[in-house]
PDB file of N, CA and C in Angstrom:
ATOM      1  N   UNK J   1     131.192 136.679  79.981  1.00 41.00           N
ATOM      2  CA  UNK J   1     131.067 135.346  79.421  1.00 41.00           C
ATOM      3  C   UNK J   1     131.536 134.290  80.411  1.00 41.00           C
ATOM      4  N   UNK J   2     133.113 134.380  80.786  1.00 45.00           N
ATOM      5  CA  UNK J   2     133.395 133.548  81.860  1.00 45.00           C
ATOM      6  C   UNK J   2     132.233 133.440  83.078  1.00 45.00           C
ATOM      7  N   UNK J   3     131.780 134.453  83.629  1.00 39.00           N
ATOM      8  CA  UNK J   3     130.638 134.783  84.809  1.00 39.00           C
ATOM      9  C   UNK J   3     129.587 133.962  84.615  1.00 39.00           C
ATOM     10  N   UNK J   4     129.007 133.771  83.238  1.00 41.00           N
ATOM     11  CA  UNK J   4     128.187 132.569  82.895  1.00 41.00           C
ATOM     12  C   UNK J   4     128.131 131.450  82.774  1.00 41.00           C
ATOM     13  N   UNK J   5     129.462 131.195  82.202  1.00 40.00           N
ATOM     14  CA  UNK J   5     130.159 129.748  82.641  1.00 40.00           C
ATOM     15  C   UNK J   5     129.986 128.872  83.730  1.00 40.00           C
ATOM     16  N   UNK J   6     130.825 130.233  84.766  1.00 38.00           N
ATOM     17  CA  UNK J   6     130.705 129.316  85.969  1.00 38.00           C
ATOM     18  C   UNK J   6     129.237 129.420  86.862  1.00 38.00           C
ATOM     19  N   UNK J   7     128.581 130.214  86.602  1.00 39.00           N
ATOM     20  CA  UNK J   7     127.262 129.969  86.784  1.00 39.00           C
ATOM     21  C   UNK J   7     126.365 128.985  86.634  1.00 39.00           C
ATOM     22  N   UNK J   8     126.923 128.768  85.266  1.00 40.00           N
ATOM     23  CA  UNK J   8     126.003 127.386  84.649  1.00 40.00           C
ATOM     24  C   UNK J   8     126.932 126.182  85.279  1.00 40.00           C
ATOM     25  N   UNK J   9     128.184 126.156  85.704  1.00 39.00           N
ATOM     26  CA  UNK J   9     128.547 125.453  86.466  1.00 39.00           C
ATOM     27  C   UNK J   9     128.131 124.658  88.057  1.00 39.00           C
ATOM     28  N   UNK J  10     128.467 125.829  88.261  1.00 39.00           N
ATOM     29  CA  UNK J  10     127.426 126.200  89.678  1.00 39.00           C
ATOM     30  C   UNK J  10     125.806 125.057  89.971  1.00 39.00           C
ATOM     31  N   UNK J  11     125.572 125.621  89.090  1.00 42.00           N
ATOM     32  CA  UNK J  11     123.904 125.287  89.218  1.00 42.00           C
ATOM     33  C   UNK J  11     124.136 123.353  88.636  1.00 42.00           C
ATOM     34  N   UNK J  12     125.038 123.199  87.818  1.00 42.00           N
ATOM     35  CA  UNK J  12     124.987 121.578  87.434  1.00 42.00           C
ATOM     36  C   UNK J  12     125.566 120.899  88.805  1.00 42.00           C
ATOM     37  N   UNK J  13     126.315 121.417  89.332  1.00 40.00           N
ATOM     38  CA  UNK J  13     126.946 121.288  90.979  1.00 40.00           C
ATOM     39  C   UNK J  13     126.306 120.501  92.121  1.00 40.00           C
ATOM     40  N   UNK J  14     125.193 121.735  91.812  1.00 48.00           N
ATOM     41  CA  UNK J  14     124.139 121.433  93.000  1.00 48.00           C
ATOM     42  C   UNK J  14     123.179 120.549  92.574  1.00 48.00           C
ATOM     43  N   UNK J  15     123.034 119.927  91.231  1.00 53.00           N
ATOM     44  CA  UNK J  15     121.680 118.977  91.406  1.00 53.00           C
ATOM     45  C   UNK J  15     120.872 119.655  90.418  1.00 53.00           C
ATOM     46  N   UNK J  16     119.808 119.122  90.463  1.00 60.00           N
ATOM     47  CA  UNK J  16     118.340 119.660  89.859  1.00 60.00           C
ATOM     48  C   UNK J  16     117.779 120.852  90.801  1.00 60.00           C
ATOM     49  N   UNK J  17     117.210 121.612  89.825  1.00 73.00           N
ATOM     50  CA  UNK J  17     116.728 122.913  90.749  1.00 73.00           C
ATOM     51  C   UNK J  17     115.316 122.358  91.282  1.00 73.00           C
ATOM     52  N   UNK J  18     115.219 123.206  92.440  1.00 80.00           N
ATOM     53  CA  UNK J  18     114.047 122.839  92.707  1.00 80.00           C
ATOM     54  C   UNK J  18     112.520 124.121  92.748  1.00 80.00           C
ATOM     55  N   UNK J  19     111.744 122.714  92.013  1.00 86.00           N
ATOM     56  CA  UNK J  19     110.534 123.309  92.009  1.00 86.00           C
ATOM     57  C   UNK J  19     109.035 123.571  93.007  1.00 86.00           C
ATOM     58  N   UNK J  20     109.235 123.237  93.869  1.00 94.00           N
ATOM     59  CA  UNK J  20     108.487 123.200  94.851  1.00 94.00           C
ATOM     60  C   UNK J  20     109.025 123.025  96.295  1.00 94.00           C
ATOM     61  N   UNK J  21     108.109 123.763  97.502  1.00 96.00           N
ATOM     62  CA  UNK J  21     109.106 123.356  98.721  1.00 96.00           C
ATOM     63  C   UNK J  21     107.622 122.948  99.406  1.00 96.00           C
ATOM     64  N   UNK J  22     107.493 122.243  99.962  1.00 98.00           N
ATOM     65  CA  UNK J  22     106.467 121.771 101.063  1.00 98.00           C
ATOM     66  C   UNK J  22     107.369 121.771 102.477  1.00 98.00           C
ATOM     67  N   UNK J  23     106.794 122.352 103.487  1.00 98.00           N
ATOM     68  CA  UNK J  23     106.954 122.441 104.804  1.00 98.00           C
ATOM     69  C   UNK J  23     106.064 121.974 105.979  1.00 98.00           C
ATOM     70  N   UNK J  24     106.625 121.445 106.406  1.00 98.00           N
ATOM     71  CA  UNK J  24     106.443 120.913 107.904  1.00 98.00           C
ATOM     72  C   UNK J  24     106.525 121.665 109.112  1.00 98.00           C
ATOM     73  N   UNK J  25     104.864 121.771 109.014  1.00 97.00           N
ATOM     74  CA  UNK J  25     104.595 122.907 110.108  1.00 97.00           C
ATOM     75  C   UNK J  25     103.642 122.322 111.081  1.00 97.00           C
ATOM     76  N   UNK J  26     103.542 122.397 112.315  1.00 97.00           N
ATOM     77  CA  UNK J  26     102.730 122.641 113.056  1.00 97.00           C
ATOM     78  C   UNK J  26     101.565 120.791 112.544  1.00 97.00           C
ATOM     79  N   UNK J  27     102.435 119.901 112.689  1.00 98.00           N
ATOM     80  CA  UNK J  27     101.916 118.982 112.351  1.00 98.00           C
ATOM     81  C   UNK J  27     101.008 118.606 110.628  1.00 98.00           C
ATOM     82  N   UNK J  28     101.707 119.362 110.122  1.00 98.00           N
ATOM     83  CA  UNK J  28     100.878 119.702 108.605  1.00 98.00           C
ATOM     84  C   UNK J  28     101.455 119.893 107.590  1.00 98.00           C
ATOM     85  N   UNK J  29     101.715 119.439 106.484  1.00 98.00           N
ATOM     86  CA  UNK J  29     102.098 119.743 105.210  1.00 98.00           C
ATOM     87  C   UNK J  29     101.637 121.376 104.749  1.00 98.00           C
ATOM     88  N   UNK J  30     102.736 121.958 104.182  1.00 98.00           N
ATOM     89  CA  UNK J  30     102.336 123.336 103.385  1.00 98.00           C
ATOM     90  C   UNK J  30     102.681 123.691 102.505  1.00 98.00           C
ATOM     91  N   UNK J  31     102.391 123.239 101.159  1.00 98.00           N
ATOM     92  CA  UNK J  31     100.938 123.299 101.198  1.00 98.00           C
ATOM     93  C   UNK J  31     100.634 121.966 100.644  1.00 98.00           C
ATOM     94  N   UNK J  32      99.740 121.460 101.233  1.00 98.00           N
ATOM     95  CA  UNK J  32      99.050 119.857 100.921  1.00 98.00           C
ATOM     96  C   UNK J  32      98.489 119.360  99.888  1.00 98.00           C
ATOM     97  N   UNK J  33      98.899 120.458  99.387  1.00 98.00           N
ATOM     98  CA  UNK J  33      98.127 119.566  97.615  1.00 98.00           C
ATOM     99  C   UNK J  33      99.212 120.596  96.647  1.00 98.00           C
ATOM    100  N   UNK J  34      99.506 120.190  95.773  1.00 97.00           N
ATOM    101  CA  UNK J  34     100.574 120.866  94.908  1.00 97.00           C
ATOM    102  C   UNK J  34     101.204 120.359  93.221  1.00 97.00           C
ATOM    103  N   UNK J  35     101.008 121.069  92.444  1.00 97.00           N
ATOM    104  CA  UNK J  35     100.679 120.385  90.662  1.00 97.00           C
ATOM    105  C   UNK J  35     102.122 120.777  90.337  1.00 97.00           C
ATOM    106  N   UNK J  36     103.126 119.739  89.552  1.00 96.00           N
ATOM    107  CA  UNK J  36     104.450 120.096  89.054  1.00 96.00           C
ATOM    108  C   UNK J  36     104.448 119.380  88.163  1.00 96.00           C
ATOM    109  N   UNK J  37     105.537 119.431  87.500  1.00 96.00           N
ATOM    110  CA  UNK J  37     105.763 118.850  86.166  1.00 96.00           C
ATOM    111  C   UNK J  37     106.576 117.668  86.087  1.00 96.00           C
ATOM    112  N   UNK J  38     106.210 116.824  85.450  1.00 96.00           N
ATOM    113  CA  UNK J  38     107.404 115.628  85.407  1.00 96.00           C
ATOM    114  C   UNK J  38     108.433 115.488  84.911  1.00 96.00           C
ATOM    115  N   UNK J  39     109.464 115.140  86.160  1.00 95.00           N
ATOM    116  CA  UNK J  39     110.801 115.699  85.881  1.00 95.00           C
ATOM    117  C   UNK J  39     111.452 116.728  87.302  1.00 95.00           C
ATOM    118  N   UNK J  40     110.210 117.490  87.693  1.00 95.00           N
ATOM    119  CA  UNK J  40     110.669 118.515  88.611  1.00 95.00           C
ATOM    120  C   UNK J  40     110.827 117.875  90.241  1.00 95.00           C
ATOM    121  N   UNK J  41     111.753 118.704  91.025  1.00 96.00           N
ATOM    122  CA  UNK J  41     112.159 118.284  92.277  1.00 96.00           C
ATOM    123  C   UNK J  41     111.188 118.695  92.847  1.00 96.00           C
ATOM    124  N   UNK J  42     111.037 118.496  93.770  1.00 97.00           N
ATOM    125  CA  UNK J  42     109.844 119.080  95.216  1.00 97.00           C
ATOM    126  C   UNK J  42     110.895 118.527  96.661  1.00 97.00           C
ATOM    127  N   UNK J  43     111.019 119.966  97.855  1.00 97.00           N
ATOM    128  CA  UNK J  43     112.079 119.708  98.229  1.00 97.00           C
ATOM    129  C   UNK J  43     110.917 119.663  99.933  1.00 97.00           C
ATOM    130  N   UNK J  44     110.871 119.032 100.718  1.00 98.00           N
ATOM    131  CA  UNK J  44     110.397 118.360 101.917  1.00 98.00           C
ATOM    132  C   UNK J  44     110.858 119.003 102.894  1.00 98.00           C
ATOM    133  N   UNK J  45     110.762 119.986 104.045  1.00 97.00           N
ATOM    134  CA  UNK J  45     111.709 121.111 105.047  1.00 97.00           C
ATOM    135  C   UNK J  45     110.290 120.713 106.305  1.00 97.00           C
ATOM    136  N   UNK J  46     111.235 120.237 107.106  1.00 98.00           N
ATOM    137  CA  UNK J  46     111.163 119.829 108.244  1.00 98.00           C
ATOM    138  C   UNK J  46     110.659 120.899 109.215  1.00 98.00           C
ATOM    139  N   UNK J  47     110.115 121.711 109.717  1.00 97.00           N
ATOM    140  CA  UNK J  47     110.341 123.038 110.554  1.00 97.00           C
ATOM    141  C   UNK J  47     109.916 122.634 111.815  1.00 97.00           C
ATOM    142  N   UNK J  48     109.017 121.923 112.023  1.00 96.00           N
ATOM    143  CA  UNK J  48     108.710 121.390 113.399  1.00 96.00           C
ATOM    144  C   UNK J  48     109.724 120.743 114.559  1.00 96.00           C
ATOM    145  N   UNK J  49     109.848 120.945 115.443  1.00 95.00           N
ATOM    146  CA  UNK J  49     110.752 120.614 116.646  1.00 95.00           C
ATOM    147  C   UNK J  49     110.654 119.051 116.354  1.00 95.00           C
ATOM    148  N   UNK J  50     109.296 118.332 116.421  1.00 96.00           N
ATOM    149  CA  UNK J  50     109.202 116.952 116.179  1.00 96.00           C
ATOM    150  C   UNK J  50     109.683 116.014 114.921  1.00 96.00           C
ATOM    151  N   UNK J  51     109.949 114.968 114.951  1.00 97.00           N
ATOM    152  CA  UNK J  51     110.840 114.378 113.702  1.00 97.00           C
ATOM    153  C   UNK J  51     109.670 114.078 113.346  1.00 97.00           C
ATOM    154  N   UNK J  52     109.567 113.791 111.352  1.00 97.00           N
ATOM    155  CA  UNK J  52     108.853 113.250 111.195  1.00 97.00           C
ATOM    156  C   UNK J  52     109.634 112.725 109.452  1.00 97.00           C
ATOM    157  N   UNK J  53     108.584 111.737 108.906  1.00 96.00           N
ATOM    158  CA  UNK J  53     109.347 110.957 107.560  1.00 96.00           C
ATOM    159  C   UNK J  53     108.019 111.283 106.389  1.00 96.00           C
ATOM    160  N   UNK J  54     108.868 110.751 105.210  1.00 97.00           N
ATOM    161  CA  UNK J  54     107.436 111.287 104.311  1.00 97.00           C
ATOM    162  C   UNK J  54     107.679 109.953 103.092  1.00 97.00           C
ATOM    163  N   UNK J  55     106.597 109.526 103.383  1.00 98.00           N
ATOM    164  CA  UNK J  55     106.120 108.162 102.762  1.00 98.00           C
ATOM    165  C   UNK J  55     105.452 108.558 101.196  1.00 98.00           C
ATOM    166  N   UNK J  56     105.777 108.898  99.668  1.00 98.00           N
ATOM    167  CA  UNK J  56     104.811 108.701  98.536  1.00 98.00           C
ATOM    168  C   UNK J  56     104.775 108.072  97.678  1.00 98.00           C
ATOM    169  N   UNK J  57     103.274 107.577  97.160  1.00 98.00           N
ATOM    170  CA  UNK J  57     102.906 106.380  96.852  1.00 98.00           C
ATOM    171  C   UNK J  57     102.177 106.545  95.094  1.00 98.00           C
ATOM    172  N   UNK J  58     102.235 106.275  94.232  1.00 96.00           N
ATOM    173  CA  UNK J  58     101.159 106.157  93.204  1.00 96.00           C
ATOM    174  C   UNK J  58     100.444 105.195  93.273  1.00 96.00           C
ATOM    175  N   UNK J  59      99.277 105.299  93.566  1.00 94.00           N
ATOM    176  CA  UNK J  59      98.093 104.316  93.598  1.00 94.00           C
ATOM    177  C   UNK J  59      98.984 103.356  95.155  1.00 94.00           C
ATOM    178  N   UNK J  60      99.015 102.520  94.537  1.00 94.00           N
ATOM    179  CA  UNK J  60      99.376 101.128  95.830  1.00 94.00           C
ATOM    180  C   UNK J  60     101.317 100.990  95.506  1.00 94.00           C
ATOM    181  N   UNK J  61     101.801 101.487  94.657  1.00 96.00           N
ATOM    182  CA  UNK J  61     102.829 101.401  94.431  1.00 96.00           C
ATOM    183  C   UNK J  61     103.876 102.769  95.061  1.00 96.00           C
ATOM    184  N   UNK J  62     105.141 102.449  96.268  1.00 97.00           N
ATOM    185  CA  UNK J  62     105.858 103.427  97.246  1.00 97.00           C
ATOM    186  C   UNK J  62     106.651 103.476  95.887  1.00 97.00           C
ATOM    187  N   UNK J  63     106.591 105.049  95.915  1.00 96.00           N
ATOM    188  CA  UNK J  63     107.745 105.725  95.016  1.00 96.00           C
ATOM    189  C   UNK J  63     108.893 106.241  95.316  1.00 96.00           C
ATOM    190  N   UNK J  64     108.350 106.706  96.421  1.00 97.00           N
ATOM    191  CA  UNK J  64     109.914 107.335  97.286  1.00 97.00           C
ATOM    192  C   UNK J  64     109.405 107.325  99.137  1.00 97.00           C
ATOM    193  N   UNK J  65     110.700 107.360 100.046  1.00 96.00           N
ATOM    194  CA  UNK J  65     110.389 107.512 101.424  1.00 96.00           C
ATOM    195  C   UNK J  65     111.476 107.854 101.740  1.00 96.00           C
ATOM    196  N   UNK J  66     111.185 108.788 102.784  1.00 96.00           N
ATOM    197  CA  UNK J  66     112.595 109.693 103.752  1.00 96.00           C
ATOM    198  C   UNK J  66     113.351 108.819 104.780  1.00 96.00           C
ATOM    199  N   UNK J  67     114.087 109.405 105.243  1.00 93.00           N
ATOM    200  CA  UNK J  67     114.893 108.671 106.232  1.00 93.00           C
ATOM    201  C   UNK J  67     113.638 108.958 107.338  1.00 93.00           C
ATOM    202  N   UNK J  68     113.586 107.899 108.315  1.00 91.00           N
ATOM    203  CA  UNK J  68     112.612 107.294 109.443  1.00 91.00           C
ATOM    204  C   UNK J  68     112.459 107.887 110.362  1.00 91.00           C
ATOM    205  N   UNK J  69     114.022 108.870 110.104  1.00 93.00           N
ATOM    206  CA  UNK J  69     113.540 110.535 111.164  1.00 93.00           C
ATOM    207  C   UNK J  69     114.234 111.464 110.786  1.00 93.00           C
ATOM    208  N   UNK J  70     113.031 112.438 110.293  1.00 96.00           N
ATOM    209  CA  UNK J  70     113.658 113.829 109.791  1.00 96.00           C
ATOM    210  C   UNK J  70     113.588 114.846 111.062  1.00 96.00           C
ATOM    211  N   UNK J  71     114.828 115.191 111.530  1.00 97.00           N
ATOM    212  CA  UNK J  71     114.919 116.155 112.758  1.00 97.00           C
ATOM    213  C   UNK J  71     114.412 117.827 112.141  1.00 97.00           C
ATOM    214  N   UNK J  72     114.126 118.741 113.094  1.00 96.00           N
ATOM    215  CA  UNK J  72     113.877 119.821 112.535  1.00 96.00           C
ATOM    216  C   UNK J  72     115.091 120.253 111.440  1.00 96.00           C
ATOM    217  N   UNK J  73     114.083 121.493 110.876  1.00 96.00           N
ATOM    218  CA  UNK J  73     115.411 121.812 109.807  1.00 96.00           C
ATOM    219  C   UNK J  73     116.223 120.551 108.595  1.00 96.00           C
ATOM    220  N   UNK J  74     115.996 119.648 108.653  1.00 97.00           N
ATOM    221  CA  UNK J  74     116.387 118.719 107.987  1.00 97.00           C
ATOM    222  C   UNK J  74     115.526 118.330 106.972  1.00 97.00           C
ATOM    223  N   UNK J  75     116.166 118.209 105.155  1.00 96.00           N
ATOM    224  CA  UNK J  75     115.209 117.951 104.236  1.00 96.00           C
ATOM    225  C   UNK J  75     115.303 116.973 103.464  1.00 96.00           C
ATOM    226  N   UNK J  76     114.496 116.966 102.577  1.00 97.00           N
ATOM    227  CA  UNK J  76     114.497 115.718 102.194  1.00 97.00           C
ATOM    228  C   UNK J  76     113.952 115.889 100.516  1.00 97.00           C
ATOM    229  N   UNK J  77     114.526 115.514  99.342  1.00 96.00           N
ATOM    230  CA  UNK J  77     114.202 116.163  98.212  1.00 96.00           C
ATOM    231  C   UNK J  77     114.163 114.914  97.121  1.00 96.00           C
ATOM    232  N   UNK J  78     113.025 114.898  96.540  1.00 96.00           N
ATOM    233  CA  UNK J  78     112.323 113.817  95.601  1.00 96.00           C
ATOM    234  C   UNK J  78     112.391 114.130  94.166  1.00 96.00           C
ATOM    235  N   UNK J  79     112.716 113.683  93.222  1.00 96.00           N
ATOM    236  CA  UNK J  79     112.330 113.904  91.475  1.00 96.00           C
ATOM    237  C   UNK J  79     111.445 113.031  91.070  1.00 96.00           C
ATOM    238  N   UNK J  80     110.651 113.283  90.600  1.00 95.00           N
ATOM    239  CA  UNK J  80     108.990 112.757  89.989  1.00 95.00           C
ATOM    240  C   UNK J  80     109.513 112.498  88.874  1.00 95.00           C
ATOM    241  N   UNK J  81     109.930 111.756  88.022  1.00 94.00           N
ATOM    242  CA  UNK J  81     109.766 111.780  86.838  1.00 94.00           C
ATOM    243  C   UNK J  81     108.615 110.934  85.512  1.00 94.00           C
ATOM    244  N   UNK J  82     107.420 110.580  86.421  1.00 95.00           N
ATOM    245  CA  UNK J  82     106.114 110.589  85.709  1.00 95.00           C
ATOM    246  C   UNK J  82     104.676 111.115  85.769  1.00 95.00           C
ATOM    247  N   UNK J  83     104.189 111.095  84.797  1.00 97.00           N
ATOM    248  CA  UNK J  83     102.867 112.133  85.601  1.00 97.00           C
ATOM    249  C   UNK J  83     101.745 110.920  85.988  1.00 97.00           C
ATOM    250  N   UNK J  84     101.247 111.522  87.035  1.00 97.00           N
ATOM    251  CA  UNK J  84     100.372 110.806  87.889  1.00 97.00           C
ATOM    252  C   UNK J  84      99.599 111.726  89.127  1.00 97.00           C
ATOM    253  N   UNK J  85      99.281 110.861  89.852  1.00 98.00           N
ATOM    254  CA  UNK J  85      98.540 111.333  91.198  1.00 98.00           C
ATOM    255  C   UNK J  85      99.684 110.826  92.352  1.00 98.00           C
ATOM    256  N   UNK J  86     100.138 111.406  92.824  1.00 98.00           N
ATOM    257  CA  UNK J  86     101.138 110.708  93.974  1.00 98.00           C
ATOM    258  C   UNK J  86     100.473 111.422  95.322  1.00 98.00           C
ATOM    259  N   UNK J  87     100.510 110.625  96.502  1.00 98.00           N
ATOM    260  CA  UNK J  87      99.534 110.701  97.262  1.00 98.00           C
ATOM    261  C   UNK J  87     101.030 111.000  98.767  1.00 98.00           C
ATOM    262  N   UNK J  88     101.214 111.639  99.351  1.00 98.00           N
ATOM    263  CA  UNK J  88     102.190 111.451 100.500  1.00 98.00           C
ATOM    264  C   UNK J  88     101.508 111.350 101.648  1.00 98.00           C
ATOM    265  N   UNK J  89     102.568 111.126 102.872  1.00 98.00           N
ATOM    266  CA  UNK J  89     102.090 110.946 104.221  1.00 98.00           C
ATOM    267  C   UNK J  89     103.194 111.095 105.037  1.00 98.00           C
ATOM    268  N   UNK J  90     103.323 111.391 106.334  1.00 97.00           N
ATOM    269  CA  UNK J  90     104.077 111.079 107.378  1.00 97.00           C
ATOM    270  C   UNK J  90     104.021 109.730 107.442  1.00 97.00           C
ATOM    271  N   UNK J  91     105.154 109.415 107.923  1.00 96.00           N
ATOM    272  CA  UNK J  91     105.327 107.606 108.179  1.00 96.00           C
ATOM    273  C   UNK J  91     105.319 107.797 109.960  1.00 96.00           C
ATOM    274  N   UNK J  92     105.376 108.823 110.997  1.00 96.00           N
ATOM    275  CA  UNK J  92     105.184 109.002 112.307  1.00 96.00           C
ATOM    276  C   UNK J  92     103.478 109.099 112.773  1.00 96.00           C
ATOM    277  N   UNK J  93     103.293 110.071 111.525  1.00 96.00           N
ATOM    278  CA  UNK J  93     102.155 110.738 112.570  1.00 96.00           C
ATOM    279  C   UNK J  93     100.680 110.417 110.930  1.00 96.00           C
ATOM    280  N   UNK J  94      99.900 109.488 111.476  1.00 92.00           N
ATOM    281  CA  UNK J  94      98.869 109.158 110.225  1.00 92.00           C
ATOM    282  C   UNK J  94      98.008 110.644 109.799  1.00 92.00           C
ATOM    283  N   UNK J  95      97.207 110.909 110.864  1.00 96.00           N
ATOM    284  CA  UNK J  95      96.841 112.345 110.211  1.00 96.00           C
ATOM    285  C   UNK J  95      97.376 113.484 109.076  1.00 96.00           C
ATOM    286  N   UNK J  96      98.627 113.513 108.993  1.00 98.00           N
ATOM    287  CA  UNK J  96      99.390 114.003 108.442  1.00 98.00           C
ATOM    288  C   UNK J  96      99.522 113.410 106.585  1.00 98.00           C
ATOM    289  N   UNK J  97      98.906 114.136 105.764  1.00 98.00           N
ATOM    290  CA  UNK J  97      98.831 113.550 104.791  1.00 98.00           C
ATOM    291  C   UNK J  97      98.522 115.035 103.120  1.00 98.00           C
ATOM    292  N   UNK J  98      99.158 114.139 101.805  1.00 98.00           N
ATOM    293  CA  UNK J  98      98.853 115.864 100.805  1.00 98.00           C
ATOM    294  C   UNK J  98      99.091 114.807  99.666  1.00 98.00           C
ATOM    295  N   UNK J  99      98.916 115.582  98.442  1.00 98.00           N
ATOM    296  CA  UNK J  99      98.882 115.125  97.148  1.00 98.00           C
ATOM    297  C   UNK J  99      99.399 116.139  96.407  1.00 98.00           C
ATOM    298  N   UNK J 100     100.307 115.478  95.220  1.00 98.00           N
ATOM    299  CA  UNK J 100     100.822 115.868  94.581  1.00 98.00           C
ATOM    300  C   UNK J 100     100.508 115.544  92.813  1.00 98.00           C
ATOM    301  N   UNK J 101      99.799 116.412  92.095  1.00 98.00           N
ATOM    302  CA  UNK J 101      99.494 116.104  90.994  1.00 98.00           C
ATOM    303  C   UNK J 101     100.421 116.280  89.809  1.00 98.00           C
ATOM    304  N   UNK J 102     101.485 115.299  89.107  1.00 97.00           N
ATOM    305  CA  UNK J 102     102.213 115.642  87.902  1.00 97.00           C
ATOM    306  C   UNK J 102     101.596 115.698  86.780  1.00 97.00           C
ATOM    307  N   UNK J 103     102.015 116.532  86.406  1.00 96.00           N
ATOM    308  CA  UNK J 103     101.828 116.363  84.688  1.00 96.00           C
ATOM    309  C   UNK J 103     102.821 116.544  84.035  1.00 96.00           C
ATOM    310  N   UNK J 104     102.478 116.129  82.378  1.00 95.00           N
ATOM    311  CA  UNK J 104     103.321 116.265  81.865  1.00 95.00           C
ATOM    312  C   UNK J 104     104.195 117.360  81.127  1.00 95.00           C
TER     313      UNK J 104
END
């Protein structure tokens, strides 16, 4: 019983769990299109040697943006909490671009 306790401790500790990881590979989001629920985290992992930032938007309206340089290994973690079409991007490199579909 105690073991559960602090378990459930534990986990309020750290934040919201996360539901999704997109990675930064090789100049590319992975994976670039991705459906979660509103409410859920989606966590941003850097893997490329090159810095890069992640700009997302609903329609014309910025919902969230990373720090202006994410070094390798360094992440970056968002909560959606409406459903929509949210559209991301690198703020370095334009090619670089994915969508994220919430629901409810």
């Amino acid at each position: 019983m105690r073991t559960r306790a602090l378990l459930a401790a534990l986990a309020l500790s750290f934040g919201p769990s996360v539901a999704a990881e997109v990675r930064i590979e090789n100049f590319a989001f992975t994976p670039a299109h991705l459906t979660v629920k509103a409410g859920d985290t989606i966590v941003f992992v850097n893997r490329d040697q090159a810095p890069h930032s992640i700009i997302g938007a609903m329609g014309k309206e910025e919902i969230f943006h990373s720090p202006e340089q994410m070094d390798e290994d360094e992440s970056f973690r968002v909560t959606l909490p409406r459903p929509g079409e949210v559209s991301f991007r690198c703020g370095l490199h334009s090619h670089m671009s994915g969508t994220i579909s919430v629901i409810p």
